[in-house]
Amino acid sequence: MDARTLLAAVDDVKGRAADALLVILPARREAMAPGADWAGLLDEALDRADLVLEKGRTLYLHRPAGFAAARLLFVVAGDAAELSPRDMERALNAAAAVLRTLPVKSLLLVWGGAQALDAAAAEAAVRTLRAAQYVYRHTKPSAKPAGTVERLQLACRRADQAAVREGLRRGQALAAGIELARDCANRPGNHLTPTLLAEQARQLAAEQPGLEVEVLDRKAVEKLGMGAFLAVAKGSEEPLQFIVLRYQGAPKKVAPQVLVGKGITFDSGGISLKPAAEMDEMKFDMGGAASVLGVFRAVAQLRPRLNLIGLVPACENLPSGRATKPGDVVTSLSGQTIEVLNTDAEGRLILCDALTYAERFKPAAVIDIATLTGACVIALGHHRSGLFSPDDGLAAGLLAAGEAAADPAWRMPLDDDYDEALKSNFADMANVGPRAGGAITAAMFLKRYAARFRWAHLDIAGTAWKSGAAKGATGRPVALLTHWLLQQAESEGAN
Ligand code: BES
Ligand code: MN
Ligand code: ZN
């Protein structure tokens, strides 16, 4: 689907031409808009039990009499009177599954509840529809389209049009950011090497006015003294890249937010080699980096009043005659030494140097995003990302952004007691602790490099991609991060 959306007036639904009219219904009759154009059809369908008011149910009507639209589809959302972004997402996914089977190019969408359609619901609508129609083509150009909708008209009351228009704008920008993140993360390791990832960042900056990019090579990284990052990169023939993205939307003196994305384009585990089963999924180990690119795309489109820096340490984690060995001790950019007990705990090694590098920007806050631990998948499964932060305000803001964006996270602990696990007799710290609490000790490791700014860590190991038949990148947490940034820009402006 391209970027076209239009607003329509709700009192005009019957006469509007469209390939399909999609009516989203609340699950309770009392919550429905009185006197709607479709009320007669709906009453009859409900009386005959052709449609049941349960979440996700749909009813398709062909050439509905009295409507200019060629088709009518009812879909039942949640039972709350207001339509939450998550309910809109669920309803539209159910509708998209039906629409996919029909040649529908123009879709007229209307909310059948009595409550106003708000900006958040409009945002969720356009975002979900675009996500439902996404197909990966980079190495499979023959892939069939996942939907035919090209134009979305959203009907709402005239009084709500300004809010809905803003929601659509956000939804389009988020969709574009999420699509970029998915496209990047889905690319296999041989089609997205660190060099090609840097190329993607350059291309993004070239396409989007207001973005700048700079890429540091191995020599520059050596000169800086990023010994932990180098220790991971040195097992591979592919040259490492340290990508720095910049967006300036506020005066220079305004402290920037900094996003740090883990950019392991393939994680074999290194000398601590991973088992063969599902190792292919470690091409997604640059999901954090992909989300940073996605956020920059969305931000460049929305142009909020804030300054933003993106840092992506990118390399492969491979075994070789030059690879780091278990027991090797390396010196990080911060000067702290690390005993590499397990070369598969490489994410924290590349991130710690990027966190230290972030200090030079005197950041308002630093958020790192990483497919960091299998333990986080065990703890939270695939619905919520793990959020770690010693800063209650920052944590609350990110959690709220996750809820508002239907891209939720869950806060995890960072008590000092967990730090014991990282003690080493040969260096300032070890890079792994015991299996138990593995997501937390990974975060505790990063915390040692984040003492000089407000910091949060998002472990997206369970949320960045799906396995099985639906294998593919999700684009998370682009929506959470973008929402949080927009919120920061608004509260900045209020001061
Ligand atoms: N990229 C992996 C984490 C991962 C594993 C994400 C499986 C999603 C699914 C990370 O680099 C890693 O290998 N972590 C190790 C850490 C361990 C050695 C302490 C892990 O989780 O097993
Ligand atoms: Mn690993
Ligand atoms: Zn990894």
Short mmCIF file of C-alpha atoms in Angstrom, two decimals, residues 228-493:
data_model
loop_
_atom_site.label_atom_id
_atom_site.label_comp_id
_atom_site.label_asym_id
_atom_site.label_seq_id
_atom_site.Cartn_x
_atom_site.Cartn_y
_atom_site.Cartn_z
CA ALA A 228 35.42 -4.74 23.45
CA PHE A 229 33.80 -4.00 20.07
CA LEU A 230 37.03 -4.96 18.28
CA ALA A 231 37.22 -8.23 20.21
CA VAL A 232 33.88 -9.32 18.73
CA ALA A 233 34.58 -8.08 15.19
CA LYS A 234 37.98 -9.70 14.83
CA GLY A 235 36.71 -13.24 14.20
CA SER A 236 35.18 -12.14 10.90
CA GLU A 237 36.61 -11.18 7.51
CA GLU A 238 33.82 -8.64 7.11
CA PRO A 239 34.99 -5.21 8.23
CA LEU A 240 33.22 -3.70 11.23
CA GLN A 241 31.29 -0.43 10.91
CA PHE A 242 30.38 2.07 13.61
CA ILE A 243 27.42 4.06 12.32
CA VAL A 244 26.51 7.49 13.70
CA LEU A 245 23.18 9.02 12.62
CA ARG A 246 22.08 12.55 13.44
CA TYR A 247 18.78 14.38 13.30
CA GLN A 248 18.59 18.00 14.37
CA GLY A 249 15.08 19.31 14.91
CA ALA A 250 15.79 21.66 17.84
CA PRO A 251 18.43 24.32 18.50
CA LYS A 252 21.96 22.91 18.85
CA LYS A 253 22.11 23.65 22.57
CA VAL A 254 19.24 21.24 23.28
CA ALA A 255 20.69 17.97 24.64
CA PRO A 256 20.04 15.08 22.24
CA GLN A 257 18.36 11.78 22.93
CA VAL A 258 20.67 8.92 21.95
CA LEU A 259 19.57 5.54 20.62
CA VAL A 260 22.10 2.70 20.53
CA GLY A 261 21.21 -0.35 18.42
CA LYS A 262 22.92 -3.74 18.53
CA GLY A 263 24.09 -4.42 14.98
CA ILE A 264 25.31 -8.02 14.93
CA THR A 265 24.49 -8.93 11.32
CA PHE A 266 25.06 -12.60 12.14
CA ASP A 267 25.66 -14.21 15.52
CA SER A 268 27.16 -17.70 15.32
CA GLY A 269 28.27 -17.46 18.95
CA GLY A 270 31.93 -17.24 17.91
CA ILE A 271 34.28 -19.82 19.50
CA SER A 272 31.45 -20.50 22.01
CA LEU A 273 29.56 -21.72 18.94
CA LYS A 274 25.78 -21.95 19.03
CA PRO A 275 23.95 -25.23 18.25
CA ALA A 276 22.89 -25.60 14.59
CA ALA A 277 19.13 -25.64 15.15
CA GLU A 278 17.57 -22.27 14.33
CA MET A 279 20.96 -20.62 14.01
CA ASP A 280 19.67 -18.99 10.81
CA GLU A 281 17.52 -16.76 13.04
CA MET A 282 20.68 -15.09 14.29
CA LYS A 283 20.55 -12.99 11.10
CA PHE A 284 17.93 -11.05 13.10
CA ASP A 285 20.57 -10.14 15.69
CA MET A 286 20.74 -6.66 14.20
CA GLY A 287 17.09 -6.02 15.07
CA GLY A 288 18.11 -3.27 17.50
CA ALA A 289 20.09 -1.52 14.75
CA ALA A 290 17.20 -1.96 12.32
CA SER A 291 14.83 -0.33 14.80
CA VAL A 292 17.17 2.64 15.14
CA LEU A 293 17.13 3.14 11.35
CA GLY A 294 13.35 2.78 11.40
CA VAL A 295 12.96 5.41 14.11
CA PHE A 296 15.15 7.82 12.15
CA ARG A 297 12.96 7.32 9.11
CA ALA A 298 9.79 8.01 11.09
CA VAL A 299 11.34 11.00 12.85
CA ALA A 300 12.65 12.48 9.60
CA GLN A 301 9.10 12.31 8.25
CA LEU A 302 7.43 13.81 11.34
CA ARG A 303 10.09 16.44 12.07
CA PRO A 304 9.56 16.82 15.85
CA ARG A 305 11.43 19.53 17.78
CA LEU A 306 14.21 17.42 19.26
CA ASN A 307 17.75 16.36 18.60
CA LEU A 308 18.51 12.71 18.08
CA ILE A 309 21.68 10.66 17.73
CA GLY A 310 21.72 7.03 16.59
CA LEU A 311 24.73 4.81 17.29
CA VAL A 312 25.09 1.39 15.69
CA PRO A 313 28.13 -0.79 16.31
CA ALA A 314 27.90 -3.34 13.48
CA CYS A 315 29.90 -6.52 12.94
CA GLU A 316 29.62 -10.30 12.64
CA ASN A 317 30.27 -12.75 15.49
CA LEU A 318 32.15 -15.67 13.91
CA PRO A 319 34.72 -18.26 14.96
CA SER A 320 38.09 -18.21 13.20
CA GLY A 321 41.81 -18.41 13.84
CA ARG A 322 41.69 -14.74 14.73
CA ALA A 323 38.60 -14.88 16.91
CA THR A 324 38.49 -13.94 20.58
CA LYS A 325 38.75 -17.03 22.82
CA PRO A 326 36.99 -17.81 26.12
CA GLY A 327 39.17 -16.42 28.90
CA ASP A 328 40.61 -13.60 26.79
CA VAL A 329 40.68 -10.26 28.60
CA VAL A 330 39.93 -7.08 26.64
CA THR A 331 39.99 -3.38 27.52
CA SER A 332 36.83 -1.43 26.74
CA LEU A 333 36.70 2.22 25.64
CA SER A 334 35.83 3.15 29.24
CA GLY A 335 39.12 1.65 30.44
CA GLN A 336 37.36 -1.14 32.34
CA THR A 337 38.69 -4.62 31.53
CA ILE A 338 36.46 -7.56 30.63
CA GLU A 339 37.10 -11.29 30.85
CA VAL A 340 35.29 -12.84 27.88
CA LEU A 341 34.10 -16.09 29.43
CA ASN A 342 31.60 -16.75 26.65
CA THR A 343 32.09 -15.32 23.16
CA ASP A 344 28.34 -15.74 22.54
CA ALA A 345 27.64 -12.91 25.01
CA GLU A 346 28.89 -10.51 22.31
CA GLY A 347 26.04 -8.01 22.27
CA ARG A 348 27.01 -6.43 25.57
CA LEU A 349 30.62 -6.19 24.35
CA ILE A 350 29.78 -4.07 21.33
CA LEU A 351 27.15 -2.07 23.23
CA CYS A 352 29.38 -1.15 26.17
CA ASP A 353 31.79 0.71 23.89
CA ALA A 354 28.92 2.44 22.10
CA LEU A 355 27.49 3.52 25.48
CA THR A 356 30.82 5.03 26.46
CA TYR A 357 30.98 6.76 23.07
CA ALA A 358 27.52 8.24 23.78
CA GLU A 359 28.95 10.29 26.66
CA ARG A 360 30.48 12.77 24.21
CA PHE A 361 27.03 13.95 23.11
CA LYS A 362 26.07 15.03 26.67
CA PRO A 363 22.78 13.22 26.13
CA ALA A 364 19.42 13.96 27.70
CA ALA A 365 18.98 10.18 27.83
CA VAL A 366 20.48 7.09 26.21
CA ILE A 367 18.37 4.08 25.24
CA ASP A 368 19.97 0.94 23.92
CA ILE A 369 17.96 -1.60 21.95
CA ALA A 370 19.24 -5.13 21.58
CA THR A 371 18.29 -8.72 20.81
CA LEU A 372 20.43 -9.41 23.83
CA THR A 373 19.47 -12.59 25.66
CA GLY A 374 17.62 -15.85 25.17
CA ALA A 375 16.83 -15.50 28.89
CA CYS A 376 14.60 -12.50 28.14
CA VAL A 377 12.55 -14.68 25.79
CA ILE A 378 12.13 -17.20 28.62
CA ALA A 379 11.11 -14.45 31.04
CA LEU A 380 8.64 -12.49 28.90
CA GLY A 381 7.85 -14.56 25.81
CA HIS A 382 7.08 -12.75 22.58
CA HIS A 383 4.57 -10.07 23.60
CA ARG A 384 6.48 -7.61 25.74
CA SER A 385 10.04 -6.36 25.37
CA GLY A 386 12.19 -6.29 28.51
CA LEU A 387 12.77 -2.79 29.86
CA PHE A 388 15.60 -2.09 32.28
CA SER A 389 16.35 1.31 33.78
CA PRO A 390 17.52 2.64 37.13
CA ASP A 391 15.57 5.85 36.33
CA ASP A 392 11.90 5.60 37.40
CA GLY A 393 10.81 8.57 35.30
CA LEU A 394 12.45 7.30 32.15
CA ALA A 395 11.09 3.80 32.74
CA ALA A 396 7.55 5.12 33.26
CA GLY A 397 7.74 7.22 30.10
CA LEU A 398 8.91 4.29 27.99
CA LEU A 399 6.29 1.93 29.43
CA ALA A 400 3.55 4.48 28.72
CA ALA A 401 4.83 4.98 25.16
CA GLY A 402 4.74 1.22 24.67
CA GLU A 403 1.10 1.03 25.75
CA ALA A 404 0.06 4.01 23.61
CA ALA A 405 1.85 2.57 20.59
CA ALA A 406 0.56 -1.01 21.04
CA ASP A 407 4.23 -2.01 21.28
CA PRO A 408 4.42 -2.87 24.98
CA ALA A 409 7.35 -3.48 27.31
CA TRP A 410 7.66 -4.73 30.89
CA ARG A 411 10.02 -3.41 33.51
CA MET A 412 12.64 -5.78 34.91
CA PRO A 413 14.83 -5.33 38.00
CA LEU A 414 18.39 -4.00 38.29
CA ASP A 415 19.21 -4.55 41.97
CA ASP A 416 22.87 -4.34 42.91
CA ASP A 417 22.68 -7.92 44.22
CA TYR A 418 22.63 -9.15 40.63
CA ASP A 419 25.98 -7.49 39.98
CA GLU A 420 27.92 -10.09 42.04
CA ALA A 421 27.45 -12.56 39.19
CA LEU A 422 29.82 -10.56 36.99
CA LYS A 423 32.86 -10.75 39.32
CA SER A 424 36.10 -11.96 37.74
CA ASN A 425 39.54 -12.78 39.19
CA PHE A 426 41.24 -11.63 36.00
CA ALA A 427 39.44 -8.44 34.97
CA ASP A 428 37.08 -5.73 36.26
CA MET A 429 34.18 -7.91 35.21
CA ALA A 430 33.25 -11.08 33.38
CA ASN A 431 30.95 -10.84 30.35
CA VAL A 432 28.54 -13.51 31.65
CA GLY A 433 27.04 -14.72 34.90
CA PRO A 434 25.21 -17.99 35.59
CA ARG A 435 22.19 -19.02 33.49
CA ALA A 436 19.66 -17.90 36.09
CA GLY A 437 18.55 -14.31 35.60
CA GLY A 438 20.53 -14.02 32.37
CA ALA A 439 18.59 -11.06 30.98
CA ILE A 440 19.20 -9.15 34.20
CA THR A 441 22.93 -9.83 34.47
CA ALA A 442 23.29 -8.73 30.84
CA ALA A 443 21.57 -5.46 31.77
CA MET A 444 23.75 -5.16 34.89
CA PHE A 445 26.80 -5.46 32.65
CA LEU A 446 25.56 -2.55 30.49
CA LYS A 447 24.68 -0.52 33.59
CA ARG A 448 28.39 -0.39 34.43
CA TYR A 449 28.84 1.70 31.28
CA ALA A 450 25.82 3.93 31.75
CA ALA A 451 26.52 5.73 35.01
CA ARG A 452 27.04 9.15 33.41
CA PHE A 453 23.59 9.68 31.87
CA ARG A 454 19.93 8.73 32.16
CA TRP A 455 19.78 5.30 30.62
CA ALA A 456 17.37 2.55 29.67
CA HIS A 457 17.90 -0.78 27.97
CA LEU A 458 15.33 -2.62 25.85
CA ASP A 459 15.91 -6.36 25.41
CA ILE A 460 13.94 -7.20 22.26
CA ALA A 461 15.14 -10.80 21.86
CA GLY A 462 11.54 -12.04 22.11
CA THR A 463 9.80 -9.29 20.16
CA ALA A 464 12.03 -8.32 17.20
CA TRP A 465 11.07 -11.28 15.05
CA LYS A 466 8.69 -14.21 14.73
CA SER A 467 9.70 -17.84 14.22
CA GLY A 468 7.89 -20.69 12.50
CA ALA A 469 5.58 -20.28 9.51
CA ALA A 470 5.38 -16.51 10.07
CA LYS A 471 9.17 -16.19 10.34
CA GLY A 472 10.13 -12.59 9.87
CA ALA A 473 11.02 -9.31 11.51
CA THR A 474 8.29 -7.37 13.34
CA GLY A 475 9.78 -3.87 13.25
CA ARG A 476 9.49 -3.60 17.02
CA PRO A 477 10.16 -1.40 18.96
CA VAL A 478 10.06 1.40 16.35
CA ALA A 479 6.57 2.42 17.46
CA LEU A 480 7.42 2.49 21.17
CA LEU A 481 10.56 4.56 20.62
CA THR A 482 8.98 6.98 18.17
CA HIS A 483 6.07 7.57 20.53
CA TRP A 484 8.45 8.20 23.40
CA LEU A 485 10.49 10.67 21.33
CA LEU A 486 7.39 12.58 20.22
CA GLN A 487 6.34 12.76 23.85
CA GLN A 488 9.77 14.15 24.80
CA ALA A 489 9.54 16.75 22.05
CA GLU A 490 6.11 17.85 23.29
CA SER A 491 7.13 18.18 26.92
CA GLU A 492 10.30 20.02 25.86
CA GLY A 493 8.17 22.50 23.94
#
